[in-house]
XYZ file of C-alpha atoms in Angstrom:
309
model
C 1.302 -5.407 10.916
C 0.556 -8.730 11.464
C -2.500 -10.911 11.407
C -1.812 -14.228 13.159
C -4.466 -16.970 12.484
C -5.303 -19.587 15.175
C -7.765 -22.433 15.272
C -10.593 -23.027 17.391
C -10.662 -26.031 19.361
C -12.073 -29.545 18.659
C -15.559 -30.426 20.319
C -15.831 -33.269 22.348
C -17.621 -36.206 21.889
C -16.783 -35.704 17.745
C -15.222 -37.736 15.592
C -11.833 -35.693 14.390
C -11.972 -36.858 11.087
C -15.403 -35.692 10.994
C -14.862 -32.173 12.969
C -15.086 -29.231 11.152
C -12.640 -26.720 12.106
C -13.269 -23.425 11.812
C -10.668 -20.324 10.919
C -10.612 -17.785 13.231
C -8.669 -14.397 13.163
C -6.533 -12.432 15.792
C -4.882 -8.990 14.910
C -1.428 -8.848 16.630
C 0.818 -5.883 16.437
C -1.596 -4.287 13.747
C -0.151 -0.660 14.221
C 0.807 0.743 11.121
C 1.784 4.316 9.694
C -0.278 4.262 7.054
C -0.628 7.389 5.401
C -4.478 6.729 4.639
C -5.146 8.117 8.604
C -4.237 11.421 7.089
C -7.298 11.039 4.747
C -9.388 10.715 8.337
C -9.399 6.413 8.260
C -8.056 5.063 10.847
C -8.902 1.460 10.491
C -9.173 -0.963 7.212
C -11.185 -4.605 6.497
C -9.132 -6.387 4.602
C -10.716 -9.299 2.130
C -9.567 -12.348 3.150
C -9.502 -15.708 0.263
C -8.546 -19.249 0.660
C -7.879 -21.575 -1.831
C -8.053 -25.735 -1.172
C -5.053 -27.678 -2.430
C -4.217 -31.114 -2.328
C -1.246 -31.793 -0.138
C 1.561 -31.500 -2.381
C 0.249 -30.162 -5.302
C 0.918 -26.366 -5.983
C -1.437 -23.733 -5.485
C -2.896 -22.315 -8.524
C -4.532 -18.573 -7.785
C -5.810 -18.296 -11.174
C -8.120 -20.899 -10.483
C -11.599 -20.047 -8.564
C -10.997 -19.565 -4.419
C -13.227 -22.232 -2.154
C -14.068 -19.227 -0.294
C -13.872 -15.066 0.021
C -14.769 -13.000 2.750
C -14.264 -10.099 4.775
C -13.035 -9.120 8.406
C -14.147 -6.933 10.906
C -12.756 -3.721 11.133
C -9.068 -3.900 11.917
C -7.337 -0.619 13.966
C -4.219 0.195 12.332
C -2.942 0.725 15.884
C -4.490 -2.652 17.122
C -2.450 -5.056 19.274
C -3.485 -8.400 19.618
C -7.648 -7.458 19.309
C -9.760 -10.285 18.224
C -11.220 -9.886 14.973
C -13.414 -12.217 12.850
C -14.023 -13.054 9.463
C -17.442 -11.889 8.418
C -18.567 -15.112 7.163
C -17.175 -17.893 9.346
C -15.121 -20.128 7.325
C -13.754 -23.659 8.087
C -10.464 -25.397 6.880
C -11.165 -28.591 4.432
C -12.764 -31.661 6.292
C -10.897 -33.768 4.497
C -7.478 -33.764 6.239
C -4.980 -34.501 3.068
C -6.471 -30.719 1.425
C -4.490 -27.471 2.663
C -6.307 -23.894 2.848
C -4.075 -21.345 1.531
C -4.962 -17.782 2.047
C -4.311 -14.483 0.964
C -5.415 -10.919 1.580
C -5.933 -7.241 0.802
C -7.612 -4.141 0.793
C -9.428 -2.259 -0.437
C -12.310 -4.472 -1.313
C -12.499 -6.520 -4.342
C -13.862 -9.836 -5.164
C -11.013 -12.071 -7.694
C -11.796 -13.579 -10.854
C -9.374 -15.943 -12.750
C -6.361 -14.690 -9.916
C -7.218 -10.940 -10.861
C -8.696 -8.582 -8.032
C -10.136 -5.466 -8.966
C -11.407 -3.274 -6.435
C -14.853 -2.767 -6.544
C -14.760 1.262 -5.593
C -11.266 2.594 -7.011
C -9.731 5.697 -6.005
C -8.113 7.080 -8.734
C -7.030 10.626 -7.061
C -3.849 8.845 -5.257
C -5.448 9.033 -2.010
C -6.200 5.375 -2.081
C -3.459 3.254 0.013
C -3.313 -0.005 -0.455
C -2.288 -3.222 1.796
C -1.089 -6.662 0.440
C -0.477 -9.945 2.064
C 3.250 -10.268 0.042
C 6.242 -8.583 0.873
C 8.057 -6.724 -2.124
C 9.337 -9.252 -4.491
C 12.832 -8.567 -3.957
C 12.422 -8.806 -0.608
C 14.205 -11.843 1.433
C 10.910 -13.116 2.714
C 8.782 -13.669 -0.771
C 6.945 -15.393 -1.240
C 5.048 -15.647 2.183
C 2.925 -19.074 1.721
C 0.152 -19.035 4.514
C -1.401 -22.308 4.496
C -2.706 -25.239 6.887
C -5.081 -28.241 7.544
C -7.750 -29.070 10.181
C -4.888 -30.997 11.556
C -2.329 -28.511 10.898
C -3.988 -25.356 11.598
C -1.974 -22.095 9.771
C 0.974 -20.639 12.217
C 2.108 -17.847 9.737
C 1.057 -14.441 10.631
C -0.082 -12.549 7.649
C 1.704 -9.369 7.457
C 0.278 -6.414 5.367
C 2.525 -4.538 3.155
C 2.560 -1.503 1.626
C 3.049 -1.972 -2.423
C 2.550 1.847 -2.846
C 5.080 4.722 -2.707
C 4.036 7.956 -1.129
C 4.737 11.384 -1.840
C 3.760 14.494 0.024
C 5.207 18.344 -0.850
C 5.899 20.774 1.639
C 6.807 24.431 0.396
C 7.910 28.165 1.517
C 9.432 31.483 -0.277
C 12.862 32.791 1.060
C 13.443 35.304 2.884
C 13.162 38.677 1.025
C 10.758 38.100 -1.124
C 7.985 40.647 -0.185
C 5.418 39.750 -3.097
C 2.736 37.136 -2.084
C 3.984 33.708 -3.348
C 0.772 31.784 -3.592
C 0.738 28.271 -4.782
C -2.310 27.182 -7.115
C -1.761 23.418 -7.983
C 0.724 20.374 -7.716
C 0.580 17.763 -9.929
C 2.693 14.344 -10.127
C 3.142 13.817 -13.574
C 4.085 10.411 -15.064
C 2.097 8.266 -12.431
C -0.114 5.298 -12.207
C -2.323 4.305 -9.794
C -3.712 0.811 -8.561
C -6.870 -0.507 -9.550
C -6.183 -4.251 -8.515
C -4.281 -7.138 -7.449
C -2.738 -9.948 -9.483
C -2.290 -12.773 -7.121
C -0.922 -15.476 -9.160
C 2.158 -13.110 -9.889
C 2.072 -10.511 -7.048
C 2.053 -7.414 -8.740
C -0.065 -4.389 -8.754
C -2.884 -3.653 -11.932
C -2.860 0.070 -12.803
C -3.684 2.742 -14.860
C -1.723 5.884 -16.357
C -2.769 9.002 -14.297
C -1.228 11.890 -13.395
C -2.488 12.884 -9.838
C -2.700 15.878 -8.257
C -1.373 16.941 -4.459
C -2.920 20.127 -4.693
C -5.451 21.915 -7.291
C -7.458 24.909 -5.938
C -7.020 28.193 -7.619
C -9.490 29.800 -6.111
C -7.895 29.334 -2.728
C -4.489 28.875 -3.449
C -2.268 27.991 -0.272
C 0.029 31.181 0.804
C 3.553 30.797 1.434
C 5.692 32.527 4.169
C 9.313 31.915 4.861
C 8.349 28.671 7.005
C 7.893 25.635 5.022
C 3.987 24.542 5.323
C 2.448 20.985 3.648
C 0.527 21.779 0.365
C -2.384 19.290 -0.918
C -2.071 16.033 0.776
C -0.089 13.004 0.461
C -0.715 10.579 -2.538
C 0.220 7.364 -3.108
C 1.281 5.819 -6.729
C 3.106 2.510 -8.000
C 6.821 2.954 -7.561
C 8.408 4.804 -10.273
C 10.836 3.020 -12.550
C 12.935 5.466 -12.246
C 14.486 7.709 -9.224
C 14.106 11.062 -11.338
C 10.500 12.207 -11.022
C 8.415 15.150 -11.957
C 5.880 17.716 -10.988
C 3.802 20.322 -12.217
C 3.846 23.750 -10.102
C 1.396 26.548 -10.630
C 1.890 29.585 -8.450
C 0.660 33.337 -8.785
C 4.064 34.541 -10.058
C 5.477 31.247 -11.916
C 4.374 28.043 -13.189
C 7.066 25.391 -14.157
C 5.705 22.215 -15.909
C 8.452 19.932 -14.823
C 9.845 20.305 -11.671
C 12.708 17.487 -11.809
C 13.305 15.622 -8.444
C 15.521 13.415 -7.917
C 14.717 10.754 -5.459
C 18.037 9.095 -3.372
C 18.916 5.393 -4.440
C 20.650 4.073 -0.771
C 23.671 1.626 -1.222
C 21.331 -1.233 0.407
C 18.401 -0.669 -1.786
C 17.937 -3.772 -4.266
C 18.747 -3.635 -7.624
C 15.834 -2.290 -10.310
C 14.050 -0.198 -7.365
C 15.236 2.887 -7.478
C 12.011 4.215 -5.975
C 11.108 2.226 -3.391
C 7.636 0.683 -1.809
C 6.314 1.130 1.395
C 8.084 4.737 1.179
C 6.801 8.011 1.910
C 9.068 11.027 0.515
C 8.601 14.177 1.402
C 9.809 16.938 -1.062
C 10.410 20.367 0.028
C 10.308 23.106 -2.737
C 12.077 26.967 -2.403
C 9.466 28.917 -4.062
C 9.926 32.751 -5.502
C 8.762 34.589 -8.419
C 11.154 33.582 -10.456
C 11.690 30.150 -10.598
C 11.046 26.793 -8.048
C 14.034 25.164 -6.629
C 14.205 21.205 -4.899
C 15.078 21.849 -1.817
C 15.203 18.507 -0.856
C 13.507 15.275 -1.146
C 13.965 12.646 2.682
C 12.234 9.583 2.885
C 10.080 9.404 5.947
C 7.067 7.910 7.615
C 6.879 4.155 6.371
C 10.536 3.458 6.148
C 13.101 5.822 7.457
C 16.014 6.515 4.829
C 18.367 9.282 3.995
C 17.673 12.671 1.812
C 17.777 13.638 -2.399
C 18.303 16.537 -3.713
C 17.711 18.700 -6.892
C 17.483 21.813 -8.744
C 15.948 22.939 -11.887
C-alpha cells in the first residue's frame, strides 16, 4: 500500500523564498488484504504527523509534532485516487528546515512520541496500519522527509504490525452425535492500544481474546470444515507454540497447543510473524480436539504447522 506525497506547484509572480508550499496527498497502489474488510470496513483514514528539523540535525519524535492531521478516506483497494489531508498543511518556509512525517491508524493524537488511540478495540478485531516496516526488515527505518525545495519522493507504505489468526473447524466422519462448538479463546495475547514512534514498536495490554463466545447459539459442525468466530488480530507472539481455549457440547480443552511453522527465511527472534494471517483448522469429536493444521495465508503467503494434543 503505498501513499506517495507530491507537491503542489509554485505560484507565479511569488517570491520562492517566500512561497508557501503546501503538502498534498495521492494514494497509489492502496489495495490491501486487510483482514479488517471482514469486520464490514473497507476503507481507513490514517493520521498523518510531521515534525520540522533543521537540516542535519536528527529527528527527535519524542518531542511535540509542528503539525497532526487526518486524511480523507483511503479505499484499501484504491489505485492512484487523490486524497487530501483534512487540514491543509504546508512544508517549512524557511528552506534549511525538513518536514518529516509519519502515519497510522486508527486515530490517535501523540504526546511526548507516544500515540494512543483515542477509541481502542480491545476484542482483537482492531487491525492496525503503521508507516514502518518490521524492524528486522531490510528497509527500516523508512525516513520520509523533504523541504519546500525538496518536496518528499518516498511513498509511505502501510504495514501491518499485527498477526492474525482465524479457526476453521469440523467433526470426522462417523461421529453421529451433534458436535457443537460454544467458544474459542486465544489465550496468552495482547492487543495494541498505541504507537511508540520514537522506537517503532507497538503499546499493548495483556488480554486474552476471544474468536468465538456464544453458547446460546453455538456454531454446529458437520464433516466439512466451516470458519468459527471471526478473525482477530494480536501482537506477534514470542513464541511459535500458541494456545487456545475450546468449549464444545461434548468436550472442552483449556489449552489447545498449536504450533505455528518457523520458515528457513524467517528472521531470527520472530517466530510468529507480522503482517501474517494463520488459519488453524481443528478435528473436533467428543472426545478430544486435534490440530489439524495451522497455513499461513491472506497477508503473506507461507507454508503449513502442525499439531496435536
Amino acid at each position: 500500500m503505498l501513499i506517495p506525497l507530491l507537491m503542489a506547484g509554485c505560484s507565479k509572480g511569488i517570491d520562492p523564498e517566500e512561497q508557501l508550499v503546501e503538502i498534498k496527498l495521492n494514494a497509489g497502489n492502496a489495495a490491501t488484504k486487510a483482514p479488517i474488510a471482514s469486520y464490514g470496513q473497507t476503507s481507513f483514514s490514517p493520521t498523518v504527523a510531521g515534525w520540522e528539523v533543521l537540516t542535519g540535525e536528527t529527528v527527535n519524535y519524542t518531542l511535540s509534532e509542528k503539525w497532526v492531521t487526518t486524511t480523507s478516506s483511503i479505499a484499501y483497494n484504491a489505485v492512484n485516487a487523490p486524497i487530501t489531508l483534512t487540514t491543509p498543511q504546508n512544508y517549512a518556509k524557511d528552506k534549511r528546515y525538513l518536514t518529516y512525517i509519519k502515519s497510522w491508524y486508527p486515530a490517535g493524537n501523540p504526546a511526548g512520541g507516544i500515540v494512543t488511540f483515542s477509541a481502542p478495540m480491545t476484542d482483537g478485531s482492531q487491525d492496525i496500519l503503521y508507516s514502518q516496516p518490521p524492524q528486522f526488515d531490510d528497509r527500516y527505518p523508512v525516513e520520509v522527509s523533504g523541504s519546500k525545495f525538496d518536496v518528499i519522493t518516498t511513498p509511505v507504505e502501510y504495514w501491518h504490525p499485527l498477526s492474525q489468526f482465524k479457526v476453521v473447524a469440523y467433526k470426522p466422519a462417523g461421529i453421529a452425535d451433534e458436535v457443537k462448538v460454544l467458544s474459542i479463546k486465544l489465550k496468552g495475547s495482547e492487543i495494541a492500544t498505541g504507537i511508540d514512534l520514537d522506537n517503532d514498536e507497538l503499546i499493548t495490554v495483556p488480554k486474552d481474546v476471544y474468536l468465538f463466545n456464544d453458547p446460546g447459539t453455538p456454531t454446529e459442525l458437520t464433516n466439512t470444515s466451516k470458519a468459527v468466530g471471526d478473525p482477530v488480530m494480536v501482537k506477534p507472539f514470542d513464541s511459535n507454540i500458541i494456545y487456545f481455549e475450546v468449549v464444545t457440547n461434548q468436550y472442552t480443552d483449556q489449552n489447545v497447543k498449536v504450533t505455528l511453522d518457523v520458515k528457513p527465511d524467517d528472521p531470527a527472534g520472530y517466530p510468529c510473524m507480522p503482517g501474517r494471517a494463520y488459519t488453524i483448522t481443528l478435528k473436533v469429536n467428543t472426545e478430544e480436539i486435534t490440530v489439524v493444521g495451522a497455513k499461513i495465508i491472506s497477508w503473506k503467503e507461507g507454508e503449513t504447522g502442525s499439531g496435536e494434543l
